[in-house]
CSV table of C-alpha atoms in Angstrom, one decimal:
chain,number,residue,atom,x,y,z
A,1,MET,CA,-70.4,-174.4,156.8
A,2,LYS,CA,-73.7,-172.6,156.3
A,3,TYR,CA,-74.4,-169.5,154.3
A,4,THR,CA,-76.6,-166.5,154.2
A,5,ALA,CA,-77.9,-165.3,150.9
A,6,VAL,CA,-78.9,-161.9,149.6
A,7,ILE,CA,-80.4,-161.5,146.1
A,8,LEU,CA,-79.5,-158.1,144.9
A,9,LEU,CA,-81.3,-156.5,142.1
A,10,PRO,CA,-79.0,-154.6,139.6
A,11,MET,CA,-78.8,-150.9,140.5
A,12,LEU,CA,-80.3,-151.7,143.9
A,13,ALA,CA,-77.3,-153.4,145.6
A,14,THR,CA,-78.0,-151.6,148.9
A,15,LEU,CA,-81.1,-153.6,149.5
A,16,ALA,CA,-80.6,-155.6,152.7
A,17,SER,CA,-82.7,-158.6,151.8
A,18,CYS,CA,-86.1,-159.7,150.5
A,19,GLY,CA,-89.2,-159.3,152.7
A,20,GLY,CA,-92.5,-157.5,152.9
A,21,GLY,CA,-95.2,-156.5,155.3
A,22,ALA,CA,-98.2,-158.8,155.5
A,23,SER,CA,-101.7,-157.6,156.2
A,24,SER,CA,-103.2,-158.7,159.6
A,25,ASP,CA,-105.2,-157.3,162.4
A,26,ALA,CA,-102.4,-157.7,164.9
A,27,LYS,CA,-100.4,-154.6,165.9
A,28,PRO,CA,-96.6,-155.1,165.4
A,29,GLU,CA,-94.3,-154.9,168.3
A,30,PRO,CA,-91.9,-151.9,168.4
A,31,LEU,CA,-88.4,-152.6,167.2
A,32,ASN,CA,-85.8,-153.7,169.8
A,33,THR,CA,-83.8,-150.8,171.2
A,34,ALA,CA,-80.7,-150.2,173.2
A,35,THR,CA,-78.9,-147.3,174.8
A,36,ALA,CA,-77.3,-145.1,172.2
A,37,ALA,CA,-73.5,-144.7,172.0
A,38,VAL,CA,-73.5,-142.0,169.4
A,39,PRO,CA,-75.0,-138.5,169.8
A,40,ALA,CA,-78.5,-138.3,168.3
A,41,PRO,CA,-78.4,-137.3,164.6
A,42,GLN,CA,-80.4,-134.5,163.1
A,43,ILE,CA,-83.8,-135.9,162.4
A,44,PRO,CA,-85.7,-134.7,159.3
A,45,SER,CA,-89.4,-133.8,159.6
A,46,ASP,CA,-92.0,-136.5,159.5
A,47,GLU,CA,-93.0,-135.3,156.0
A,48,VAL,CA,-89.5,-135.7,154.7
A,49,VAL,CA,-89.2,-139.1,156.3
A,50,ILE,CA,-92.3,-140.5,154.6
A,51,SER,CA,-91.4,-138.9,151.3
A,52,LYS,CA,-88.2,-140.9,151.2
A,53,LEU,CA,-89.6,-144.0,152.9
A,54,TYR,CA,-92.3,-144.5,150.3
A,55,ASP,CA,-90.3,-143.3,147.3
A,56,PRO,CA,-89.7,-146.4,145.1
A,57,ASP,CA,-86.7,-144.6,143.5
A,58,TYR,CA,-85.0,-143.8,146.8
A,59,SER,CA,-83.0,-146.3,148.8
A,60,VAL,CA,-79.9,-144.7,150.4
A,61,PRO,CA,-78.3,-141.2,150.5
A,62,ASP,CA,-75.8,-140.0,147.9
A,63,GLY,CA,-72.3,-141.3,148.5
A,64,PHE,CA,-73.4,-144.4,150.3
A,65,PHE,CA,-71.4,-147.6,149.8
A,66,VAL,CA,-72.1,-149.4,146.5
A,67,ASP,CA,-71.3,-153.1,146.2
A,68,GLU,CA,-68.8,-154.1,143.5
A,69,ARG,CA,-71.5,-156.4,141.9
A,70,ALA,CA,-74.1,-153.7,141.7
A,71,GLY,CA,-73.3,-152.9,138.0
A,72,LEU,CA,-74.3,-156.4,136.7
A,73,SER,CA,-77.1,-156.4,134.2
A,74,GLN,CA,-78.6,-159.7,135.3
A,75,SER,CA,-80.0,-161.0,138.6
A,76,TYR,CA,-77.4,-162.4,140.9
A,77,THR,CA,-76.8,-163.6,144.5
A,78,VAL,CA,-74.2,-162.4,147.0
A,79,TYR,CA,-73.7,-164.3,150.3
A,80,HIS,CA,-71.1,-165.1,153.0
A,81,VAL,CA,-69.9,-168.5,154.1
A,82,MET,CA,-71.0,-168.8,157.7
A,83,ASP,CA,-70.0,-170.8,160.8
A,84,ASP,CA,-72.0,-174.0,161.5
A,85,SER,CA,-74.4,-172.1,163.9
A,86,VAL,CA,-75.0,-169.5,161.2
A,87,SER,CA,-74.3,-166.8,163.8
A,88,TYR,CA,-71.4,-165.1,162.0
A,89,GLU,CA,-69.4,-164.9,158.8
A,90,LEU,CA,-66.2,-166.9,158.6
A,91,CYS,CA,-62.8,-165.3,158.0
A,92,THR,CA,-59.3,-166.4,157.0
A,93,ASP,CA,-56.3,-164.9,155.3
A,94,ASP,CA,-55.4,-168.2,153.5
A,95,PHE,CA,-56.9,-168.5,150.1
A,96,ALA,CA,-56.8,-172.3,150.1
A,97,THR,CA,-58.7,-172.5,153.4
A,98,ALA,CA,-61.3,-170.0,152.1
A,99,GLU,CA,-61.6,-172.1,148.9
A,100,ALA,CA,-62.1,-175.3,150.8
A,101,TRP,CA,-64.8,-173.7,153.0
A,102,GLU,CA,-66.7,-172.4,150.0
A,103,ASP,CA,-66.4,-175.7,148.2
A,104,ALA,CA,-67.9,-177.6,151.1
A,105,ASP,CA,-70.6,-175.0,151.5
A,106,ASN,CA,-71.5,-175.2,147.9
A,107,ALA,CA,-71.9,-179.0,148.1
A,108,SER,CA,-74.3,-178.6,151.1
A,109,ARG,CA,-76.7,-176.1,149.4
A,110,SER,CA,-80.0,-176.9,147.9
A,111,VAL,CA,-79.1,-174.6,145.0
A,112,ASN,CA,-75.5,-175.1,144.0
A,113,GLY,CA,-73.4,-174.4,140.9
A,114,TYR,CA,-70.3,-175.0,139.0
A,115,PHE,CA,-67.1,-173.0,139.7
A,116,VAL,CA,-66.4,-170.1,137.4
A,117,GLY,CA,-63.6,-168.2,139.0
A,118,ALA,CA,-62.3,-166.4,142.1
A,119,TYR,CA,-61.6,-162.8,143.0
A,120,GLU,CA,-60.3,-161.0,146.0
A,121,ASN,CA,-59.9,-157.5,147.4
A,122,ASP,CA,-58.8,-156.1,150.8
A,123,ARG,CA,-62.0,-157.2,152.5
A,124,TYR,CA,-62.7,-160.7,151.3
A,125,PHE,CA,-62.1,-163.7,149.0
A,126,GLU,CA,-64.9,-164.2,146.5
A,127,PHE,CA,-65.8,-167.4,144.7
A,128,ILE,CA,-68.0,-167.2,141.6
A,129,ARG,CA,-70.3,-170.0,140.6
A,130,GLU,CA,-73.1,-170.3,138.0
A,131,LEU,CA,-76.1,-171.4,140.0
A,132,SER,CA,-78.9,-173.5,138.5
A,133,TYR,CA,-82.6,-172.9,139.2
A,134,THR,CA,-85.3,-175.3,138.2
A,135,ASP,CA,-87.9,-172.5,138.2
A,136,ASP,CA,-88.3,-168.8,139.0
A,137,VAL,CA,-86.9,-168.1,142.5
A,138,GLY,CA,-87.2,-164.7,144.0
A,139,ASN,CA,-86.0,-162.2,141.4
A,140,VAL,CA,-84.0,-164.8,139.5
A,141,ALA,CA,-85.6,-164.8,136.1
A,142,ASP,CA,-83.1,-167.0,134.3
A,143,LEU,CA,-82.5,-170.8,134.7
A,144,THR,CA,-78.9,-169.9,135.7
A,145,SER,CA,-77.6,-167.0,137.7
A,146,PRO,CA,-74.2,-166.0,139.0
A,147,GLY,CA,-73.6,-166.5,142.7
A,148,PHE,CA,-70.8,-164.8,144.6
A,149,ALA,CA,-69.7,-166.5,147.8
A,150,ARG,CA,-67.5,-164.4,150.1
A,151,VAL,CA,-65.1,-165.3,152.9
A,152,PHE,CA,-63.8,-162.3,154.9
A,153,LYS,CA,-60.1,-161.8,155.3
A,154,CYS,CA,-59.2,-161.7,159.0
A,155,SER,CA,-56.7,-159.0,158.3
A,156,ASN,CA,-59.7,-156.8,157.5
A,157,THR,CA,-62.9,-158.0,159.2
A,158,VAL,CA,-63.4,-160.6,162.0
A,159,ARG,CA,-67.0,-161.5,163.0
A,160,ASP,CA,-66.2,-164.5,165.3
A,161,GLY,CA,-68.5,-164.3,168.3
A,162,VAL,CA,-71.1,-162.1,166.7
A,163,ASP,CA,-74.8,-163.0,167.0
A,164,ARG,CA,-76.4,-161.9,163.7
A,165,SER,CA,-79.9,-162.5,165.1
A,166,VAL,CA,-79.6,-159.3,167.2
A,167,LEU,CA,-78.9,-155.7,166.1
A,168,SER,CA,-77.3,-154.5,169.3
A,169,GLY,CA,-74.1,-155.8,171.0
A,170,TYR,CA,-70.8,-157.1,169.8
A,171,ALA,CA,-70.4,-156.5,166.0
A,172,GLY,CA,-66.9,-157.8,165.4
A,173,LYS,CA,-63.4,-156.5,165.0
A,174,LEU,CA,-62.1,-154.2,162.2
A,175,ASN,CA,-58.5,-155.0,161.5
A,176,ALA,CA,-58.3,-152.8,158.4
A,177,ARG,CA,-55.7,-150.0,158.7
A,178,PRO,CA,-55.7,-147.1,158.8
A,179,LEU,CA,-58.5,-147.3,161.3
A,180,ASN,CA,-60.3,-144.1,160.5
A,181,PRO,CA,-63.9,-142.7,160.0
A,182,ASP,CA,-64.0,-143.9,156.4
A,183,ALA,CA,-63.2,-147.5,157.5
A,184,ILE,CA,-66.0,-147.7,160.1
A,185,ARG,CA,-68.4,-146.0,157.7
A,186,ASN,CA,-67.7,-148.6,155.0
A,187,PHE,CA,-68.1,-151.3,157.7
A,188,ALA,CA,-71.5,-150.0,158.7
A,189,GLU,CA,-72.8,-149.4,155.2
A,190,TYR,CA,-71.6,-152.8,153.9
A,191,PHE,CA,-73.4,-154.7,156.6
A,192,TRP,CA,-76.6,-152.7,156.0
A,193,GLN,CA,-76.8,-154.7,152.8
A,194,PHE,CA,-76.6,-158.1,154.5
A,195,THR,CA,-78.9,-157.5,157.5
A,196,PHE,CA,-82.5,-158.8,157.3
A,197,PHE,CA,-85.3,-156.5,158.1
A,198,PRO,CA,-88.8,-157.8,157.7
A,199,GLN,CA,-90.5,-154.5,157.1
A,200,ARG,CA,-91.7,-153.9,153.5
A,201,TYR,CA,-90.4,-150.3,153.5
A,202,ARG,CA,-86.9,-149.8,154.8
A,203,LYS,CA,-84.6,-146.9,153.8
A,204,VAL,CA,-81.4,-145.2,154.9
A,205,LEU,CA,-82.0,-141.5,155.6
A,206,ASP,CA,-78.5,-140.5,156.5
A,207,SER,CA,-75.0,-141.9,157.3
A,208,ASN,CA,-72.8,-139.9,159.6
A,209,GLY,CA,-69.7,-140.4,161.7
A,210,VAL,CA,-68.5,-138.8,165.0
A,211,ALA,CA,-64.8,-138.9,165.8
A,212,GLY,CA,-63.3,-138.1,169.2
A,213,GLY,CA,-62.1,-139.8,172.4
A,214,PRO,CA,-61.2,-143.5,172.4
A,215,ASN,CA,-63.9,-144.4,169.8
A,216,LEU,CA,-64.8,-143.9,166.2
A,217,ASP,CA,-68.6,-143.7,166.0
A,218,HIS,CA,-70.9,-144.0,163.0
A,219,ALA,CA,-74.6,-143.9,162.8
A,220,LEU,CA,-77.0,-145.0,160.1
A,221,LEU,CA,-80.3,-143.1,160.3
A,222,LEU,CA,-83.0,-145.6,159.2
A,223,ALA,CA,-86.7,-145.4,158.5
A,224,PHE,CA,-89.1,-148.4,158.5
A,225,ALA,CA,-92.8,-148.8,157.7
A,226,THR,CA,-94.6,-151.8,159.1
A,227,SER,CA,-98.1,-152.8,158.0
A,228,GLN,CA,-100.7,-152.7,160.9
A,229,GLY,CA,-103.4,-154.5,159.0
A,230,THR,CA,-105.9,-153.9,156.2
A,231,GLY,CA,-107.4,-150.5,156.4
A,232,GLN,CA,-104.9,-149.3,159.0
A,233,CYS,CA,-102.1,-146.8,158.8
A,234,ASP,CA,-98.5,-148.1,158.7
A,235,LEU,CA,-96.3,-147.8,161.8
A,236,VAL,CA,-93.3,-145.6,160.8
A,237,GLU,CA,-90.2,-145.9,163.0
A,238,VAL,CA,-87.1,-143.7,162.7
A,239,VAL,CA,-84.1,-145.6,164.1
A,240,SER,CA,-80.4,-144.8,164.7
A,241,TRP,CA,-78.2,-147.8,164.2
A,242,ASN,CA,-75.0,-146.9,165.9
A,243,PHE,CA,-71.5,-148.5,165.5
A,244,SER,CA,-68.9,-147.6,168.0
A,245,THR,CA,-65.3,-148.7,167.3
A,246,ASN,CA,-62.4,-148.7,169.7
A,247,ALA,CA,-59.8,-146.7,167.9
A,248,GLU,CA,-56.9,-148.9,169.3
A,249,THR,CA,-58.3,-152.4,169.2
A,250,GLY,CA,-60.8,-152.1,166.3
A,251,GLU,CA,-63.5,-153.9,168.3
A,252,ILE,CA,-67.0,-152.7,167.4
A,253,SER,CA,-70.2,-152.6,169.4
A,254,SER,CA,-73.6,-151.6,168.0
A,255,SER,CA,-76.9,-150.3,169.3
A,256,PHE,CA,-80.2,-150.1,167.6
A,257,ASP,CA,-82.3,-147.2,169.0
A,258,THR,CA,-85.8,-146.1,168.0
A,259,ILE,CA,-85.8,-142.3,168.0
A,260,LYS,CA,-89.5,-141.7,167.2
A,261,SER,CA,-92.5,-143.4,165.7
A,262,PHE,CA,-95.7,-142.2,164.1
A,263,GLU,CA,-98.3,-143.4,161.6
A,264,ALA,CA,-98.5,-142.8,157.9
A,265,GLU,CA,-100.1,-144.2,154.7
A,266,LEU,CA,-100.0,-144.1,151.0
A,267,VAL,CA,-103.1,-142.6,149.4
A,268,SER,CA,-103.2,-143.0,145.6
A,269,GLY,CA,-99.4,-143.2,145.6
A,270,THR,CA,-99.0,-140.1,147.7
A,271,PRO,CA,-97.5,-140.5,151.3
A,272,ARG,CA,-99.7,-138.9,154.0
A,273,LEU,CA,-99.3,-138.6,157.8
A,274,CYS,CA,-102.1,-140.2,159.9
A,275,LEU,CA,-103.1,-137.7,162.5
């Protein structure tokens, strides 16, 4: 088994992953897009978008999903045990199987740790280890730091067949019941945390669901800023990441749609549109 890791800063558990924009003279390619399945959300003005995008104290809207580990006072790592191709997260409803997968995964990691305990909720089994670091890694300031390895419960979330390298297409199956707007919202907001985006600035502007017909639909309205090189304005993109769930089967498809783009910059800490 392989794993994907996300180091979450305390009080910022909704960060998707580490990354930042590098300065270069090359223009970035637009984000990949697909046909939307959810009606277009209400888009805030460009001024409102950049005020949130560049605000260091803003990450997600009020009421957004908060990970259970967000309240820890020290640095920590949360990750999922993956299949051998690292395409999707594994699932099982058997604790012993999940434990064996995590144990083998721990043994294969470059940074491993000793077992501390286990925990479970409706969504996953979680195995807690104290990880050892020889020097400062990422935001891990201590020589040891807790690591939380998760294995989904198939009775809740099945990701078999998902390709995590793409943002549109099959996104898995939600077996949680009742299957309602809250369930798909939690699914979308949870996976925002564990999806890698290379842009230095990435924020959730809104999170809204649309019920009706055979599907339960939910859209995350996102904003990204990509560096276009030294002395150049950033490319700002407003994106709707849509999750459409079959209300009978629980199968989920996603689409990642760029709604608009423009340029902006920070001038002495103040966001400004580039005209």
